[in-house]
Amino acid sequence: MSAKSSRMQKRWSNSLQSNYGLPTLSIVSGKGCVLTDVDGNKYLDFLGGIATSVLGQAHPAVISAVTKQIKTLAHVSNFYSHPGVLELSEKLQVLVGDKSARVFFCNSGAEANEAALKLSRKTGRVKVVATQGAFHGRTMGALSLTGQPTKQEAFKPLLENVIHVPYGDIQAMKEFINDEVAMVIVEPIMGEAGVVVPPDGYLKAIRKLCTSHGVLLAIDAVQTGMGRTGEWFGFESEGITPDVITLAKGLGGGLPIGAMIAVGRAGKLFAPGDHGSTFGGNPIACASALAVIEVLKKEKLLAKARVHEKSIKKLISHIDGVAEVRGRGLLIGIVLNSPIAVALKDEMQERGVLVNAATENVIRIAPPLIVSDKQIKKFAKIFSESIEEVSRG
Ligand SMILES: *Cc1c(COP(=O)(O)O)cnc(C)c1O
């Protein structure tokens, strides 16, 4: 590690809390899918700030929208309306494809799921069914929904009345969904768990069960949303409409914004005073999100994500040491034959490509949706060279 890098590390550990691992890179700037570190080294960014920078860094449309907005109006609170919040909620309504959809804006994925949890209480029921391995956030309510005991252990007691059933198992859902359940919350693809894709028909079957028992179906599209899977939210291929959709990550194109969208009767459950967020629907965050939606549409990036999925699967699947390449669009998990994901991630970083070790044997990639064919080829080449190097030991 360079002198500059280790100095950054020292300042980090002397001024930030220890909840994160110590960063091994200090990034100072970025353009598109390329990040530059404190020593001037360049990295091909195949993680996108954890599935967040959908348009990469310094996208002209985002720069222009945000600059214009901050010159005009930066913040007003929800005592007042402003053009951006109206336009963005209307746009989201169109993307959901249901005029009864109503939006609540917040600042993160955890907050969006907290809002969904509170909304579910307004049904008069308290039970929630979630899935094992799921990630829904780290605040106490969202953490109660998260199905990962290692993240929960130190913070117990968490919320009662949350049941975690095996993901992808409709029989297990059947067993626990009944007239006492307020909400089922599920990711279309489990991102943090290592890009776990459920069997076809899973969400459709849950939708049916929820409908017949009057249970809210909440789809956590925080990671799969905003075009990443080649669909706007990641559940459309199942032909369902959820009661609740939560968004964050990609929504703001790098600015912090989250949303909890509720459809039909669910959209009318909150009454004045029930919930709120000072920053929620902030004009600058809304301006950025509007720019993101416009560019995604204009540049047909959803369709492109599906094309990229095919080429990545083709380039990676046959490589020695790869067991499976799974996922949809540009949310992809590369399952390895052995638990070398962390070493492989480190080796790729050394060679100038950033990815994530989601589990000990899964590499997750979630590059900006503006990624080019050339960059995908470069990623595949570095991946191949790195896995060979790491496997050699
Ligand atoms: C990242 C993530 C969250 C939490 O989002 P934060 O903005 O970190 O609070 C919730 N759900 C899913 C599916 C996520 O991937």
Short mmCIF file of C-alpha atoms and ligand atoms in Angstrom, two decimals:
data_model
loop_
_atom_site.label_atom_id
_atom_site.label_comp_id
_atom_site.label_asym_id
_atom_site.label_seq_id
_atom_site.Cartn_x
_atom_site.Cartn_y
_atom_site.Cartn_z
CA MET A 1 0.00 0.00 0.00
CA SER A 2 1.24 3.48 -0.91
CA ALA A 3 2.18 6.08 1.70
CA LYS A 4 -0.84 8.20 0.72
CA SER A 5 -3.16 5.21 1.02
CA SER A 6 -1.95 4.20 4.46
CA ARG A 7 -2.21 7.81 5.63
CA MET A 8 -5.88 7.76 4.54
CA GLN A 9 -6.40 4.53 6.44
CA LYS A 10 -4.92 6.04 9.57
CA ARG A 11 -7.14 9.11 9.32
CA TRP A 12 -10.15 6.83 8.77
CA SER A 13 -9.51 4.74 11.87
CA ASN A 14 -8.72 7.83 13.93
CA SER A 15 -11.91 9.63 13.03
CA LEU A 16 -14.55 7.12 11.90
CA GLN A 17 -16.21 4.36 13.93
CA SER A 18 -15.23 0.73 13.51
CA ASN A 19 -18.51 -0.54 12.05
CA TYR A 20 -16.98 -0.93 8.57
CA GLY A 21 -13.86 -2.83 7.60
CA LEU A 22 -10.86 -0.58 7.07
CA PRO A 23 -11.00 0.60 3.41
CA THR A 24 -8.02 -0.49 1.33
CA LEU A 25 -8.68 2.15 -1.34
CA SER A 26 -9.24 5.86 -1.10
CA ILE A 27 -11.16 7.20 -4.10
CA VAL A 28 -10.86 10.83 -5.09
CA SER A 29 -12.72 11.10 -8.38
CA GLY A 30 -14.61 9.23 -11.06
CA LYS A 31 -15.93 9.48 -14.58
CA GLY A 32 -18.41 6.97 -15.95
CA CYS A 33 -17.35 3.49 -14.83
CA VAL A 34 -13.80 4.50 -13.91
CA LEU A 35 -12.69 5.56 -10.43
CA THR A 36 -9.37 7.19 -9.55
CA ASP A 37 -7.65 6.66 -6.22
CA VAL A 38 -5.52 8.97 -4.12
CA ASP A 39 -2.37 7.82 -5.97
CA GLY A 40 -3.85 8.38 -9.40
CA ASN A 41 -4.48 4.67 -10.09
CA LYS A 42 -7.57 3.97 -12.16
CA TYR A 43 -10.14 1.26 -11.45
CA LEU A 44 -12.92 -0.17 -13.56
CA ASP A 45 -15.93 0.03 -11.25
CA PHE A 46 -18.00 -3.16 -11.46
CA LEU A 47 -19.72 -2.59 -8.14
CA GLY A 48 -21.20 0.87 -8.80
CA GLY A 49 -21.21 1.96 -5.16
CA ILE A 50 -23.17 -1.24 -4.38
CA ALA A 51 -25.65 -1.21 -7.26
CA THR A 52 -26.22 2.50 -6.76
CA SER A 53 -24.36 4.58 -9.36
CA VAL A 54 -26.60 3.47 -12.24
CA LEU A 55 -25.26 6.23 -14.50
CA GLY A 56 -21.71 5.96 -13.18
CA GLN A 57 -19.85 9.02 -11.92
CA ALA A 58 -20.19 12.58 -13.18
CA HIS A 59 -22.96 11.86 -15.69
CA PRO A 60 -23.70 15.12 -17.54
CA ALA A 61 -27.48 14.76 -17.05
CA VAL A 62 -27.11 14.35 -13.27
CA ILE A 63 -24.59 17.19 -13.02
CA SER A 64 -26.86 19.50 -14.95
CA ALA A 65 -30.05 18.59 -13.04
CA VAL A 66 -28.42 18.81 -9.62
CA THR A 67 -26.54 22.05 -10.38
CA LYS A 68 -29.66 23.72 -11.71
CA GLN A 69 -31.67 22.56 -8.73
CA ILE A 70 -29.24 23.66 -6.02
CA LYS A 71 -29.12 27.10 -7.61
CA THR A 72 -32.91 27.28 -7.50
CA LEU A 73 -34.15 25.51 -4.38
CA ALA A 74 -32.20 23.12 -2.14
CA HIS A 75 -34.64 22.13 0.58
CA VAL A 76 -38.13 22.97 1.84
CA SER A 77 -39.35 20.07 4.08
CA ASN A 78 -42.71 18.41 3.59
CA PHE A 79 -44.64 21.36 4.95
CA TYR A 80 -44.50 22.49 1.34
CA SER A 81 -44.76 21.00 -2.11
CA HIS A 82 -42.27 21.69 -4.90
CA PRO A 83 -42.17 20.77 -8.60
CA GLY A 84 -39.54 18.01 -8.33
CA VAL A 85 -41.33 15.90 -5.73
CA LEU A 86 -44.57 16.04 -7.73
CA GLU A 87 -42.89 15.18 -11.00
CA LEU A 88 -40.91 12.29 -9.49
CA SER A 89 -43.89 10.72 -7.72
CA GLU A 90 -45.92 10.98 -10.93
CA LYS A 91 -43.09 9.39 -12.90
CA LEU A 92 -42.81 6.52 -10.41
CA GLN A 93 -46.57 6.05 -10.59
CA VAL A 94 -46.24 5.62 -14.37
CA LEU A 95 -43.35 3.17 -13.97
CA VAL A 96 -45.40 1.10 -11.52
CA GLY A 97 -48.23 1.24 -14.04
CA ASP A 98 -50.99 1.92 -11.54
CA LYS A 99 -52.64 5.30 -10.96
CA SER A 100 -53.53 4.26 -7.42
CA ALA A 101 -49.82 4.09 -6.49
CA ARG A 102 -48.85 6.60 -3.79
CA VAL A 103 -45.26 7.47 -2.93
CA PHE A 104 -43.51 8.21 0.37
CA PHE A 105 -39.99 9.57 -0.02
CA CYS A 106 -37.13 8.94 2.38
CA ASN A 107 -33.34 8.75 2.15
CA SER A 108 -32.25 5.11 2.16
CA GLY A 109 -33.29 1.52 1.69
CA ALA A 110 -33.58 0.85 5.42
CA GLU A 111 -35.88 3.85 5.77
CA ALA A 112 -38.02 2.69 2.86
CA ASN A 113 -38.46 -0.70 4.54
CA GLU A 114 -39.09 0.91 7.94
CA ALA A 115 -41.86 2.88 6.26
CA ALA A 116 -43.27 -0.33 4.76
CA LEU A 117 -43.18 -1.97 8.19
CA LYS A 118 -45.03 0.93 9.81
CA LEU A 119 -47.52 0.94 6.94
CA SER A 120 -48.20 -2.76 7.53
CA ARG A 121 -49.15 -2.03 11.17
CA LYS A 122 -51.94 0.19 9.86
CA THR A 123 -53.69 -2.94 8.59
CA GLY A 124 -54.38 -3.77 12.24
CA ARG A 125 -52.19 -6.86 12.02
CA VAL A 126 -48.63 -7.23 13.32
CA LYS A 127 -47.10 -10.41 11.90
CA VAL A 128 -44.56 -10.23 9.09
CA VAL A 129 -43.15 -13.01 6.96
CA ALA A 130 -39.66 -12.42 5.50
CA THR A 131 -37.03 -14.76 4.08
CA GLN A 132 -33.84 -16.33 5.39
CA GLY A 133 -30.74 -14.66 4.02
CA ALA A 134 -32.63 -11.53 2.97
CA PHE A 135 -31.20 -8.07 3.47
CA HIS A 136 -33.63 -5.26 4.22
CA GLY A 137 -31.41 -2.81 6.10
CA ARG A 138 -29.78 -2.14 9.47
CA THR A 139 -32.13 0.07 11.49
CA MET A 140 -33.95 -1.83 14.24
CA GLY A 141 -37.16 -2.42 12.28
CA ALA A 142 -35.42 -3.17 9.00
CA LEU A 143 -32.88 -5.35 10.83
CA SER A 144 -35.76 -7.36 12.25
CA LEU A 145 -36.82 -8.06 8.66
CA THR A 146 -33.26 -8.87 7.54
CA GLY A 147 -32.83 -12.64 7.64
CA GLN A 148 -29.16 -12.83 8.64
CA PRO A 149 -28.55 -13.90 12.26
CA THR A 150 -24.91 -12.65 12.27
CA LYS A 151 -26.09 -9.10 11.63
CA GLN A 152 -28.89 -9.38 14.22
CA GLU A 153 -27.26 -11.18 17.15
CA ALA A 154 -25.70 -8.22 19.01
CA PHE A 155 -28.88 -6.17 18.77
CA LYS A 156 -31.49 -8.50 20.19
CA PRO A 157 -34.21 -8.22 21.25
CA LEU A 158 -35.47 -7.16 17.84
CA LEU A 159 -39.09 -6.84 16.76
CA GLU A 160 -41.22 -9.82 17.62
CA ASN A 161 -43.66 -11.36 15.16
CA VAL A 162 -41.24 -11.60 12.25
CA ILE A 163 -40.89 -15.07 10.77
CA HIS A 164 -38.09 -15.96 8.34
CA VAL A 165 -38.83 -18.75 5.90
CA PRO A 166 -36.43 -20.33 3.37
CA TYR A 167 -36.12 -18.18 0.22
CA GLY A 168 -37.55 -19.54 -2.99
CA ASP A 169 -39.66 -22.09 -1.14
CA ILE A 170 -43.33 -21.47 -1.87
CA GLN A 171 -44.39 -24.37 0.37
CA ALA A 172 -42.80 -22.60 3.35
CA MET A 173 -44.67 -19.41 2.46
CA LYS A 174 -47.90 -21.38 2.29
CA GLU A 175 -47.35 -22.67 5.79
CA PHE A 176 -46.95 -19.23 7.37
CA ILE A 177 -49.19 -16.90 5.35
CA ASN A 178 -52.56 -16.64 7.04
CA ASP A 179 -55.19 -14.07 8.06
CA GLU A 180 -53.02 -12.84 10.94
CA VAL A 181 -50.12 -11.76 8.75
CA ALA A 182 -49.83 -8.04 7.97
CA MET A 183 -47.12 -8.19 5.32
CA VAL A 184 -44.81 -10.45 3.39
CA ILE A 185 -41.56 -8.79 2.37
CA VAL A 186 -39.30 -10.33 -0.25
CA GLU A 187 -36.51 -9.39 -2.64
CA PRO A 188 -37.08 -10.32 -6.33
CA ILE A 189 -33.44 -11.49 -6.30
CA MET A 190 -31.51 -11.61 -3.01
CA GLY A 191 -28.63 -9.22 -3.64
CA GLU A 192 -26.54 -9.16 -0.47
CA ALA A 193 -27.02 -12.90 0.02
CA GLY A 194 -25.05 -13.49 -3.20
CA VAL A 195 -27.49 -12.76 -6.03
CA VAL A 196 -29.85 -15.62 -5.26
CA VAL A 197 -32.54 -16.01 -7.93
CA PRO A 198 -35.81 -17.69 -6.89
CA PRO A 199 -37.56 -20.25 -9.10
CA ASP A 200 -39.90 -18.92 -11.80
CA GLY A 201 -43.37 -18.31 -10.47
CA TYR A 202 -42.22 -17.70 -6.88
CA LEU A 203 -43.43 -14.10 -6.62
CA LYS A 204 -46.59 -14.94 -8.51
CA ALA A 205 -47.41 -17.70 -6.04
CA ILE A 206 -46.73 -15.40 -3.08
CA ARG A 207 -48.93 -12.75 -4.67
CA LYS A 208 -51.77 -15.25 -4.86
CA LEU A 209 -51.37 -16.32 -1.23
CA CYS A 210 -51.21 -12.71 -0.03
CA THR A 211 -54.29 -11.76 -1.98
CA SER A 212 -56.35 -14.64 -0.63
CA HIS A 213 -55.40 -13.82 2.99
CA GLY A 214 -55.56 -10.01 2.77
CA VAL A 215 -51.81 -9.74 3.34
CA LEU A 216 -49.71 -6.89 1.95
CA LEU A 217 -47.04 -8.05 -0.46
CA ALA A 218 -43.98 -5.81 -0.17
CA ILE A 219 -41.28 -6.16 -2.79
CA ASP A 220 -37.92 -4.86 -1.65
CA ALA A 221 -36.55 -3.57 -4.94
CA VAL A 222 -33.88 -1.45 -3.26
CA GLN A 223 -31.13 -3.37 -5.08
CA THR A 224 -32.99 -4.82 -8.08
CA GLY A 225 -34.77 -1.56 -8.88
CA MET A 226 -34.19 1.24 -11.38
CA GLY A 227 -33.48 -0.92 -14.39
CA ARG A 228 -30.72 -3.04 -12.91
CA THR A 229 -32.33 -6.37 -13.79
CA GLY A 230 -33.46 -5.19 -17.20
CA GLU A 231 -36.86 -4.34 -15.73
CA TRP A 232 -37.74 -1.23 -13.76
CA PHE A 233 -38.12 -3.08 -10.46
CA GLY A 234 -37.32 -6.75 -10.97
CA PHE A 235 -40.74 -8.34 -10.43
CA GLU A 236 -42.43 -7.44 -13.72
CA SER A 237 -41.56 -10.73 -15.42
CA GLU A 238 -43.74 -12.46 -12.82
CA GLY A 239 -46.72 -10.42 -14.00
CA ILE A 240 -47.62 -9.21 -10.52
CA THR A 241 -48.42 -5.90 -8.90
CA PRO A 242 -47.18 -5.74 -5.32
CA ASP A 243 -48.98 -3.72 -2.64
CA VAL A 244 -45.72 -2.10 -1.60
CA ILE A 245 -42.47 -1.46 -3.48
CA THR A 246 -39.38 -0.13 -1.75
CA LEU A 247 -36.60 1.65 -3.63
CA ALA A 248 -33.33 3.40 -2.83
CA LYS A 249 -29.80 2.60 -4.13
CA GLY A 250 -30.09 3.32 -7.90
CA LEU A 251 -33.01 5.74 -7.57
CA GLY A 252 -30.89 8.85 -6.99
CA GLY A 253 -27.99 7.98 -9.28
CA GLY A 254 -25.60 8.53 -6.37
CA LEU A 255 -27.64 10.97 -4.33
CA PRO A 256 -29.37 9.64 -1.20
CA ILE A 257 -33.05 9.06 -1.86
CA GLY A 258 -35.40 6.19 -1.07
CA ALA A 259 -39.07 5.58 -1.74
CA MET A 260 -41.85 3.42 -0.39
CA ILE A 261 -44.57 3.10 -2.99
CA ALA A 262 -47.93 1.67 -1.96
CA VAL A 263 -50.62 0.60 -4.39
CA GLY A 264 -54.41 0.46 -4.05
CA ARG A 265 -55.78 0.33 -0.50
CA ALA A 266 -52.22 0.18 0.85
CA GLY A 267 -51.61 3.64 -0.60
CA LYS A 268 -54.32 5.04 1.66
CA LEU A 269 -53.27 3.43 4.97
CA PHE A 270 -51.12 6.29 6.28
CA ALA A 271 -52.99 9.24 7.73
CA PRO A 272 -51.52 12.71 8.37
CA GLY A 273 -48.98 12.46 11.18
CA ASP A 274 -48.39 8.72 10.84
CA HIS A 275 -44.94 8.98 9.31
CA GLY A 276 -42.46 11.51 7.96
CA SER A 277 -38.93 12.45 6.99
CA THR A 278 -37.40 15.92 7.03
CA PHE A 279 -35.23 15.27 4.00
CA GLY A 280 -37.74 12.99 2.26
CA GLY A 281 -38.45 14.25 -1.26
CA ASN A 282 -35.59 16.74 -1.06
CA PRO A 283 -35.50 18.85 -4.25
CA ILE A 284 -31.88 18.03 -5.14
CA ALA A 285 -32.33 14.29 -4.64
CA CYS A 286 -35.56 14.41 -6.67
CA ALA A 287 -33.84 16.33 -9.49
CA SER A 288 -31.15 13.69 -9.66
CA ALA A 289 -33.70 10.84 -9.66
CA LEU A 290 -35.64 12.52 -12.49
CA ALA A 291 -32.43 12.78 -14.52
CA VAL A 292 -31.72 9.10 -13.86
CA ILE A 293 -35.16 8.00 -15.09
CA GLU A 294 -34.88 10.17 -18.18
CA VAL A 295 -31.45 8.81 -19.15
CA LEU A 296 -32.44 5.19 -18.45
CA LYS A 297 -35.33 5.62 -20.88
CA LYS A 298 -33.58 7.72 -23.49
CA GLU A 299 -30.54 5.47 -23.74
CA LYS A 300 -32.64 2.28 -23.49
CA LEU A 301 -30.44 1.08 -20.66
CA LEU A 302 -32.92 -1.56 -19.44
CA ALA A 303 -32.75 -3.40 -22.74
CA LYS A 304 -28.99 -2.95 -22.77
CA ALA A 305 -28.72 -4.49 -19.31
CA ARG A 306 -30.31 -7.67 -20.65
CA VAL A 307 -27.90 -7.77 -23.58
CA HIS A 308 -24.93 -7.25 -21.24
CA GLU A 309 -26.22 -10.08 -19.01
CA LYS A 310 -25.98 -12.47 -21.94
CA SER A 311 -22.47 -11.42 -22.91
CA ILE A 312 -21.19 -11.56 -19.31
CA LYS A 313 -22.67 -15.03 -18.83
CA LYS A 314 -21.11 -16.13 -22.10
CA LEU A 315 -17.69 -14.69 -21.24
CA ILE A 316 -17.52 -15.98 -17.65
CA SER A 317 -19.47 -19.27 -17.44
CA HIS A 318 -16.82 -21.45 -19.08
CA ILE A 319 -13.87 -20.16 -17.01
CA ASP A 320 -12.14 -22.75 -14.84
CA GLY A 321 -13.23 -22.45 -11.20
CA VAL A 322 -16.65 -20.95 -12.03
CA ALA A 323 -19.58 -23.14 -11.00
CA GLU A 324 -22.43 -20.89 -12.14
CA VAL A 325 -23.16 -17.36 -13.32
CA ARG A 326 -26.57 -16.28 -12.02
CA GLY A 327 -28.66 -13.15 -11.80
CA ARG A 328 -30.49 -10.89 -14.24
CA GLY A 329 -29.48 -7.83 -16.18
CA LEU A 330 -26.50 -6.20 -14.50
CA LEU A 331 -27.00 -7.78 -11.08
CA ILE A 332 -24.87 -10.86 -11.40
CA GLY A 333 -23.43 -13.42 -9.00
CA ILE A 334 -20.47 -15.50 -10.09
CA VAL A 335 -20.52 -18.70 -8.03
CA LEU A 336 -17.05 -20.15 -7.53
CA ASN A 337 -16.11 -23.78 -7.02
CA SER A 338 -14.15 -22.92 -3.89
CA PRO A 339 -14.32 -20.29 -1.11
CA ILE A 340 -11.84 -17.87 -2.73
CA ALA A 341 -14.14 -14.90 -3.34
CA VAL A 342 -12.30 -12.52 -1.00
CA ALA A 343 -8.85 -13.40 -2.39
CA LEU A 344 -10.21 -13.08 -5.92
CA LYS A 345 -11.77 -9.69 -5.20
CA ASP A 346 -8.41 -8.49 -3.80
CA GLU A 347 -6.50 -9.83 -6.79
CA MET A 348 -8.92 -8.09 -9.19
CA GLN A 349 -8.50 -4.83 -7.28
CA GLU A 350 -4.72 -5.16 -7.63
CA ARG A 351 -5.30 -5.49 -11.36
CA GLY A 352 -7.63 -2.50 -11.51
CA VAL A 353 -11.15 -3.92 -11.37
CA LEU A 354 -13.53 -3.46 -8.43
CA VAL A 355 -16.03 -6.21 -7.58
CA ASN A 356 -17.60 -7.47 -4.35
CA ALA A 357 -17.22 -10.74 -2.50
CA ALA A 358 -20.86 -11.19 -1.48
CA THR A 359 -20.14 -14.49 0.26
CA GLU A 360 -17.03 -16.65 0.55
CA ASN A 361 -17.77 -18.26 -2.82
CA VAL A 362 -19.78 -15.63 -4.70
CA ILE A 363 -18.45 -12.58 -6.54
CA ARG A 364 -21.17 -10.01 -7.07
CA ILE A 365 -21.03 -7.47 -9.86
CA ALA A 366 -23.40 -4.54 -10.27
CA PRO A 367 -21.69 -2.10 -12.63
CA PRO A 368 -23.24 1.19 -13.73
CA LEU A 369 -25.86 0.53 -16.42
CA ILE A 370 -23.88 2.76 -18.82
CA VAL A 371 -21.06 0.19 -18.89
CA SER A 372 -19.64 -0.43 -22.38
CA ASP A 373 -18.98 -3.69 -24.24
CA LYS A 374 -15.30 -2.89 -24.14
CA GLN A 375 -15.38 -2.52 -20.35
CA ILE A 376 -17.23 -5.82 -20.02
CA LYS A 377 -14.54 -7.53 -22.07
CA LYS A 378 -11.84 -5.97 -19.92
CA PHE A 379 -13.64 -7.13 -16.77
CA ALA A 380 -13.89 -10.68 -18.13
CA LYS A 381 -10.20 -10.72 -19.05
CA ILE A 382 -9.08 -9.50 -15.61
CA PHE A 383 -11.50 -11.91 -13.92
CA SER A 384 -10.07 -14.81 -15.88
CA GLU A 385 -6.44 -13.85 -15.18
CA SER A 386 -7.16 -13.22 -11.50
CA ILE A 387 -8.96 -16.50 -10.85
CA GLU A 388 -6.11 -18.34 -12.52
CA GLU A 389 -3.60 -16.53 -10.30
CA VAL A 390 -5.59 -17.08 -7.09
CA SER A 391 -6.32 -20.76 -7.87
CA ARG A 392 -2.62 -21.33 -8.41
CA GLY A 393 -2.30 -20.16 -4.79
C1 LIG B 1 -28.95 -2.13 0.38
C2 LIG B 1 -30.28 -2.73 0.64
C3 LIG B 1 -31.11 -2.23 1.67
C4 LIG B 1 -30.67 -1.17 2.63
O1 LIG B 1 -30.39 0.04 2.01
P1 LIG B 1 -29.61 1.20 2.80
O2 LIG B 1 -29.73 2.36 1.88
O3 LIG B 1 -28.22 0.72 2.99
O4 LIG B 1 -30.30 1.40 4.08
C5 LIG B 1 -32.37 -2.80 1.79
N1 LIG B 1 -32.79 -3.78 0.97
C6 LIG B 1 -32.01 -4.27 -0.01
C7 LIG B 1 -32.54 -5.35 -0.89
C8 LIG B 1 -30.73 -3.77 -0.20
O5 LIG B 1 -29.95 -4.28 -1.16
#
